[in-house]
Short mmCIF file of C-alpha atoms in Angstrom, two decimals:
data_model
loop_
_atom_site.label_atom_id
_atom_site.label_comp_id
_atom_site.label_asym_id
_atom_site.label_seq_id
_atom_site.Cartn_x
_atom_site.Cartn_y
_atom_site.Cartn_z
CA UNK G 589 1.42 3.92 -2.55
CA UNK G 590 2.50 5.86 0.80
CA UNK G 591 4.73 3.79 3.14
CA UNK G 592 2.77 2.39 6.24
CA UNK G 593 3.94 3.84 9.50
CA UNK G 594 4.91 1.91 12.82
CA UNK G 595 3.09 3.58 15.57
CA UNK G 596 3.78 2.71 19.15
CA UNK G 597 0.93 3.38 21.47
CA UNK G 598 -1.11 2.02 24.71
CA UNK G 599 -4.48 0.54 25.13
CA UNK G 600 -6.23 3.38 27.19
CA UNK G 601 -9.81 3.28 25.60
CA UNK G 602 -10.43 0.13 23.79
CA UNK G 603 -13.15 1.60 21.73
CA UNK G 604 -11.35 4.49 20.44
CA UNK G 605 -8.12 2.25 19.73
CA UNK G 606 -10.32 -0.07 17.60
CA UNK G 607 -11.56 3.01 15.36
CA UNK G 608 -8.03 4.51 15.48
CA UNK G 609 -6.45 1.17 14.06
CA UNK G 610 -8.76 1.49 11.16
CA UNK G 611 -6.04 3.72 9.66
CA UNK G 612 -3.43 2.08 7.20
CA UNK G 613 -0.60 1.76 9.62
CA UNK G 614 0.76 -0.64 11.90
CA UNK G 615 -0.04 -0.35 15.80
CA UNK G 616 2.29 -1.88 18.31
CA UNK G 617 0.22 -1.78 21.56
CA UNK G 618 2.10 -2.25 24.88
CA UNK G 619 1.23 -5.08 27.14
CA UNK G 620 2.39 -6.56 30.39
CA UNK G 621 1.54 -10.09 31.63
CA UNK G 622 -1.21 -9.30 33.74
CA UNK G 623 -2.85 -6.67 31.47
CA UNK G 624 -3.24 -3.90 33.88
CA UNK G 625 -4.90 -0.69 32.87
CA UNK G 626 -3.30 0.88 29.91
CA UNK G 627 -1.06 -2.30 29.29
CA UNK G 628 -3.78 -4.44 27.88
CA UNK G 629 -2.23 -4.56 24.40
CA UNK G 630 -4.13 -6.45 21.98
CA UNK G 631 -6.67 -8.03 24.32
CA UNK G 632 -10.33 -7.93 24.90
CA UNK G 633 -13.41 -8.67 22.53
CA UNK G 634 -12.78 -5.96 19.97
CA UNK G 635 -12.11 -7.52 16.61
CA UNK G 636 -8.68 -6.39 16.10
CA UNK G 637 -7.06 -6.27 12.53
CA UNK G 638 -3.92 -7.80 11.79
CA UNK G 639 -2.31 -4.24 11.98
CA UNK G 640 -2.64 -4.50 15.79
CA UNK G 641 0.38 -6.04 17.39
CA UNK G 642 0.89 -6.94 20.92
CA UNK G 643 4.22 -5.70 22.32
CA UNK G 644 5.31 -6.86 25.82
CA UNK G 645 7.20 -3.75 27.47
CA UNK G 646 10.33 -6.02 27.76
CA UNK G 647 10.59 -6.11 24.21
CA UNK G 648 9.88 -2.42 23.53
CA UNK G 649 13.39 -1.14 23.51
CA UNK G 650 14.58 -3.43 20.75
CA UNK G 651 11.67 -2.55 18.17
CA UNK G 652 11.48 0.31 15.46
CA UNK G 653 8.89 2.72 15.34
CA UNK G 654 8.05 5.72 13.24
CA UNK G 655 6.17 7.59 15.68
CA UNK G 656 4.97 7.25 19.45
CA UNK G 657 1.45 8.22 20.29
CA UNK G 658 0.80 9.00 23.94
CA UNK G 659 -2.85 8.74 25.42
CA UNK G 660 -2.32 9.30 29.15
CA UNK G 661 -0.22 11.60 31.61
CA UNK G 662 1.71 8.63 33.17
CA UNK G 663 2.52 7.16 29.84
CA UNK G 664 4.31 10.41 28.76
CA UNK G 665 5.71 11.84 32.06
CA UNK G 666 7.03 8.47 33.42
CA UNK G 667 6.47 5.20 31.37
CA UNK G 668 8.63 6.30 28.40
CA UNK G 669 11.55 6.71 30.57
CA UNK G 670 11.02 3.26 31.84
CA UNK G 671 10.44 1.32 28.64
CA UNK G 672 11.92 3.11 25.77
CA UNK G 673 15.42 3.77 24.60
CA UNK G 674 16.70 7.50 24.47
CA UNK G 675 16.86 7.17 20.74
CA UNK G 676 13.19 5.82 20.70
CA UNK G 677 11.92 8.91 23.07
CA UNK G 678 13.57 11.38 20.18
CA UNK G 679 11.13 9.88 17.64
CA UNK G 680 8.20 11.91 16.34
CA UNK G 681 5.65 12.15 19.22
CA UNK G 682 1.78 12.85 19.32
CA UNK G 683 -0.17 13.33 22.49
CA UNK G 684 -3.81 12.28 22.17
CA UNK G 685 -6.09 14.03 24.81
CA UNK G 686 -9.47 12.43 25.33
CA UNK G 687 -10.65 14.45 28.00
CA UNK G 688 -11.45 18.01 29.09
CA UNK G 689 -9.24 19.65 31.70
CA UNK G 690 -10.58 18.34 35.34
CA UNK G 691 -8.90 20.32 38.03
CA UNK G 692 -10.02 24.05 36.15
CA UNK G 693 -12.20 24.18 33.40
CA UNK G 694 -10.12 27.02 31.66
CA UNK G 695 -6.84 27.76 33.48
CA UNK G 696 -5.40 24.13 33.52
CA UNK G 697 -2.20 24.13 31.46
CA UNK G 698 -1.78 20.77 29.64
CA UNK G 699 0.99 18.50 30.80
CA UNK G 700 2.62 18.76 27.52
CA UNK G 701 4.35 21.76 26.55
CA UNK G 702 6.75 20.88 23.82
CA UNK G 703 6.68 22.78 20.34
CA UNK G 704 8.21 19.71 18.74
CA UNK G 705 5.09 17.59 19.56
CA UNK G 706 1.58 17.69 18.41
CA UNK G 707 -1.36 17.68 20.81
CA UNK G 708 -4.51 16.18 19.37
CA UNK G 709 -7.90 16.87 20.91
CA UNK G 710 -11.13 14.74 20.29
CA UNK G 711 -13.43 17.81 20.32
CA UNK G 712 -13.32 21.52 19.89
CA UNK G 713 -14.83 22.16 23.34
CA UNK G 714 -11.80 20.04 24.85
CA UNK G 715 -9.34 22.23 22.67
CA UNK G 716 -11.02 25.41 23.88
CA UNK G 717 -10.94 24.66 27.26
CA UNK G 718 -7.30 23.47 27.85
CA UNK G 719 -4.32 25.80 27.94
CA UNK G 720 -2.09 24.29 25.28
CA UNK G 721 0.94 26.14 25.97
CA UNK G 722 3.74 26.15 23.31
CA UNK G 723 2.52 22.74 21.81
CA UNK G 724 0.88 22.74 18.24
CA UNK G 725 -2.68 21.29 18.69
CA UNK G 726 -5.34 20.23 16.21
CA UNK G 727 -8.83 18.66 16.65
CA UNK G 728 -9.70 15.22 15.03
CA UNK G 729 -13.49 14.43 15.94
CA UNK G 730 -14.50 11.03 16.41
CA UNK G 731 -15.27 8.59 13.70
CA UNK G 732 -17.14 5.30 14.39
CA UNK G 733 -18.30 2.29 12.48
CA UNK G 734 -21.75 0.62 13.08
CA UNK G 735 -22.37 -3.20 12.51
CA UNK G 736 -23.98 -3.78 9.14
CA UNK G 737 -27.83 -4.56 9.57
CA UNK G 738 -28.42 -2.59 12.42
CA UNK G 739 -30.84 0.17 12.51
CA UNK G 740 -33.19 1.91 15.04
CA UNK G 741 -36.40 0.24 16.07
CA UNK G 742 -37.62 2.14 19.22
CA UNK G 743 -40.17 -0.53 20.14
CA UNK G 744 -39.20 -0.52 23.76
CA UNK G 745 -40.88 2.29 25.34
CA UNK G 746 -37.97 3.14 27.68
CA UNK G 747 -34.64 5.41 27.39
CA UNK G 748 -31.30 3.78 27.41
CA UNK G 749 -28.33 5.27 29.41
CA UNK G 750 -24.64 4.25 28.66
CA UNK G 751 -21.95 5.50 31.33
CA UNK G 752 -19.23 3.24 32.92
CA UNK G 753 -19.02 3.14 36.77
CA UNK G 754 -21.56 5.91 36.93
CA UNK G 755 -22.09 5.21 40.72
CA UNK G 756 -18.35 6.00 41.49
CA UNK G 757 -18.14 9.00 39.41
CA UNK G 758 -20.79 10.86 40.90
CA UNK G 759 -22.15 14.44 39.68
CA UNK G 760 -19.52 15.18 36.95
CA UNK G 761 -21.20 11.87 35.03
CA UNK G 762 -24.52 12.89 36.11
CA UNK G 763 -25.60 10.11 38.61
CA UNK G 764 -27.65 12.58 40.41
CA UNK G 765 -29.67 13.46 37.18
CA UNK G 766 -29.87 9.84 36.00
CA UNK G 767 -31.48 9.20 39.49
CA UNK G 768 -33.75 12.34 39.25
CA UNK G 769 -35.02 11.18 35.57
CA UNK G 770 -35.53 7.77 36.60
CA UNK G 771 -38.15 8.92 39.03
CA UNK G 772 -40.38 10.12 36.21
CA UNK G 773 -39.25 8.31 33.01
CA UNK G 774 -38.50 4.51 32.63
CA UNK G 775 -34.67 4.46 32.00
CA UNK G 776 -32.14 1.30 31.79
CA UNK G 777 -28.61 1.77 32.50
CA UNK G 778 -25.82 -0.22 31.01
CA UNK G 779 -21.90 -0.04 31.26
CA UNK G 780 -19.15 -1.23 33.53
CA UNK G 781 -20.57 -1.27 37.25
CA UNK G 782 -23.94 -0.20 35.89
CA UNK G 783 -25.55 -2.56 38.73
CA UNK G 784 -24.15 -0.49 41.50
CA UNK G 785 -26.75 2.18 40.42
CA UNK G 786 -29.52 -0.19 39.70
CA UNK G 787 -28.64 -0.75 36.13
CA UNK G 788 -28.51 -3.94 33.71
CA UNK G 789 -24.73 -4.66 33.54
CA UNK G 790 -22.09 -4.11 30.96
CA UNK G 791 -23.07 -4.84 27.05
CA UNK G 792 -20.14 -5.74 24.99
CA UNK G 793 -19.03 -2.94 22.40
CA UNK G 794 -19.93 -4.93 19.09
CA UNK G 795 -23.30 -5.83 20.77
CA UNK G 796 -24.10 -2.38 22.25
CA UNK G 797 -25.84 -0.79 18.77
CA UNK G 798 -28.18 -3.73 18.29
CA UNK G 799 -29.04 -3.78 22.09
CA UNK G 800 -29.54 -0.09 21.97
CA UNK G 801 -31.86 -0.12 18.78
CA UNK G 802 -34.78 -1.63 20.45
CA UNK G 803 -35.08 1.54 23.05
CA UNK G 804 -37.01 4.68 22.29
CA UNK G 805 -34.34 7.13 22.94
CA UNK G 806 -30.83 7.62 24.35
CA UNK G 807 -30.47 9.74 27.35
CA UNK G 808 -27.04 11.55 28.06
CA UNK G 809 -27.07 13.01 31.65
CA UNK G 810 -23.51 13.91 31.75
CA UNK G 811 -22.35 17.39 33.11
CA UNK G 812 -18.65 17.33 32.00
CA UNK G 813 -16.61 14.92 29.97
CA UNK G 814 -15.63 14.31 26.46
CA UNK G 815 -18.03 13.44 23.83
CA UNK G 816 -18.86 9.63 24.33
CA UNK G 817 -18.40 7.28 21.59
CA UNK G 818 -21.81 5.54 22.47
CA UNK G 819 -23.64 8.66 21.85
CA UNK G 820 -22.33 8.89 18.33
CA UNK G 821 -22.87 5.22 17.69
CA UNK G 822 -26.46 5.63 18.71
CA UNK G 823 -26.89 8.59 16.39
CA UNK G 824 -25.45 6.35 13.46
CA UNK G 825 -28.14 3.67 13.93
CA UNK G 826 -30.93 6.52 13.82
CA UNK G 827 -31.61 6.73 17.47
CA UNK G 828 -32.94 10.04 18.91
CA UNK G 829 -30.96 11.75 21.76
CA UNK G 830 -31.73 13.68 25.05
CA UNK G 831 -29.11 15.50 26.49
CA UNK G 832 -27.48 18.26 28.75
CA UNK G 833 -26.43 21.11 26.55
CA UNK G 834 -22.97 21.14 28.04
CA UNK G 835 -19.46 20.44 26.61
CA UNK G 836 -19.18 19.49 22.93
CA UNK G 837 -22.90 18.03 23.18
CA UNK G 838 -24.30 21.52 22.35
CA UNK G 839 -23.09 21.42 18.90
CA UNK G 840 -23.83 17.69 18.13
CA UNK G 841 -27.60 17.90 18.79
CA UNK G 842 -29.79 20.23 16.98
CA UNK G 843 -32.68 20.95 19.65
CA UNK G 844 -35.82 19.73 18.37
CA UNK G 845 -34.52 18.41 15.17
CA UNK G 846 -32.16 15.61 15.83
CA UNK G 847 -33.15 15.33 19.53
CA UNK G 848 -33.15 17.54 22.36
CA UNK G 849 -30.49 19.40 24.56
CA UNK G 850 -31.28 21.81 27.43
CA UNK G 851 -29.76 22.69 30.79
CA UNK G 852 -33.12 22.42 32.28
CA UNK G 853 -33.39 18.72 33.50
CA UNK G 854 -37.35 19.09 34.04
CA UNK G 855 -37.43 20.26 30.23
CA UNK G 856 -35.70 17.17 29.26
CA UNK G 857 -37.78 14.87 31.42
CA UNK G 858 -40.70 16.36 29.54
CA UNK G 859 -39.06 15.88 26.20
CA UNK G 860 -38.47 12.06 27.09
CA UNK G 861 -41.92 11.57 28.22
CA UNK G 862 -43.17 13.10 24.77
CA UNK G 863 -40.93 10.67 22.84
CA UNK G 864 -42.29 7.68 24.96
CA UNK G 865 -45.78 8.82 23.90
CA UNK G 866 -45.11 9.40 20.29
CA UNK G 867 -42.86 6.80 18.42
CA UNK G 868 -43.18 8.60 15.24
CA UNK G 869 -41.63 11.71 16.59
CA UNK G 870 -38.76 9.67 18.02
CA UNK G 871 -38.48 7.95 14.39
CA UNK G 872 -38.27 11.47 12.95
CA UNK G 873 -35.78 13.13 15.39
CA UNK G 874 -33.69 9.78 14.85
CA UNK G 875 -33.34 10.05 11.23
CA UNK G 876 -32.07 13.46 11.44
CA UNK G 877 -29.48 12.48 14.06
CA UNK G 878 -28.48 9.52 11.80
CA UNK G 879 -27.76 11.86 8.81
CA UNK G 880 -25.74 14.60 11.16
CA UNK G 881 -23.85 11.58 12.56
CA UNK G 882 -23.04 10.25 8.94
CA UNK G 883 -21.88 13.91 7.86
CA UNK G 884 -19.94 14.67 10.95
CA UNK G 885 -18.46 11.13 12.46
CA UNK G 886 -17.97 9.13 9.46
CA UNK G 887 -15.01 6.65 9.84
CA UNK G 888 -13.37 7.53 6.39
CA UNK G 889 -12.94 11.13 7.51
CA UNK G 890 -11.61 10.05 10.87
CA UNK G 891 -8.79 7.79 8.91
CA UNK G 892 -7.91 10.67 6.82
CA UNK G 893 -7.43 13.01 9.62
CA UNK G 894 -5.20 10.65 11.69
CA UNK G 895 -3.45 9.78 8.43
CA UNK G 896 -2.57 13.38 7.78
CA UNK G 897 -1.49 13.75 11.63
CA UNK G 898 0.82 10.99 11.46
CA UNK G 899 2.39 11.94 8.22
CA UNK G 900 2.85 15.47 9.47
CA UNK G 901 4.84 14.69 12.63
CA UNK G 902 6.89 12.20 10.71
CA UNK G 903 7.68 14.32 7.92
CA UNK G 904 6.13 11.72 5.34
#
């Protein structure tokens, strides 16, 4: 058996961290007493495994690790110098980039420019758009787990949108497109801050697949961000998707086969109306979406990819 590795990281995206910690290693997650963003440690409603260890920042310099996994610019540029020893900062390092570039879509240099590190992108689109400089990079696509016994029903003739804080994040997250579509199609919005945009509120991650299963389709109005885990989780339960044909989404949905993608919002609205009128069509597309997700986003492949990355940088 290969040795389990000790990996230091941060609580940047809770659902991603949960899936990441399915890998056969021990994850030490930094925390502060008031659990501010990025320093939640082992907290929240996720069913964390025994391999997820809460590590107060005051104790970090005394701990032994095999690898450091950064997930945010501040962690890499500033926080490591505050909380880690000089010896720890010489350990093998990975930067996990969750997003596409913000300031410029094609000419933005990634903040990591270090040939001794590994830069991991979560989609091929993100890797394509960033200028990765001298840093070796690879793509590890998402992997998800859906609760047993949860499958698509689609008996509620409404569409579901899952976006956090859509009212504050504006056009990039498609707030205007959601408002436009809602004038013609019955849509429910869930996520943090959803009530600010007339939505229902937040649904806990573990409960979201079962909650989503009742809806006829999943609508993703986002213009420019990374591929959302909620999209993949919806596909995994057999839910048809309707989305803008932008970023990685253009490769995830086979138009007319597992859902609909287009850059014409009026065309997407017409497709949503067709799904509301034809439950059989929705089930047919949803089954193809489920097959696509099982082939591409299985947790076993995800875990294997991360295990290879950790062993590559540590030389094990």
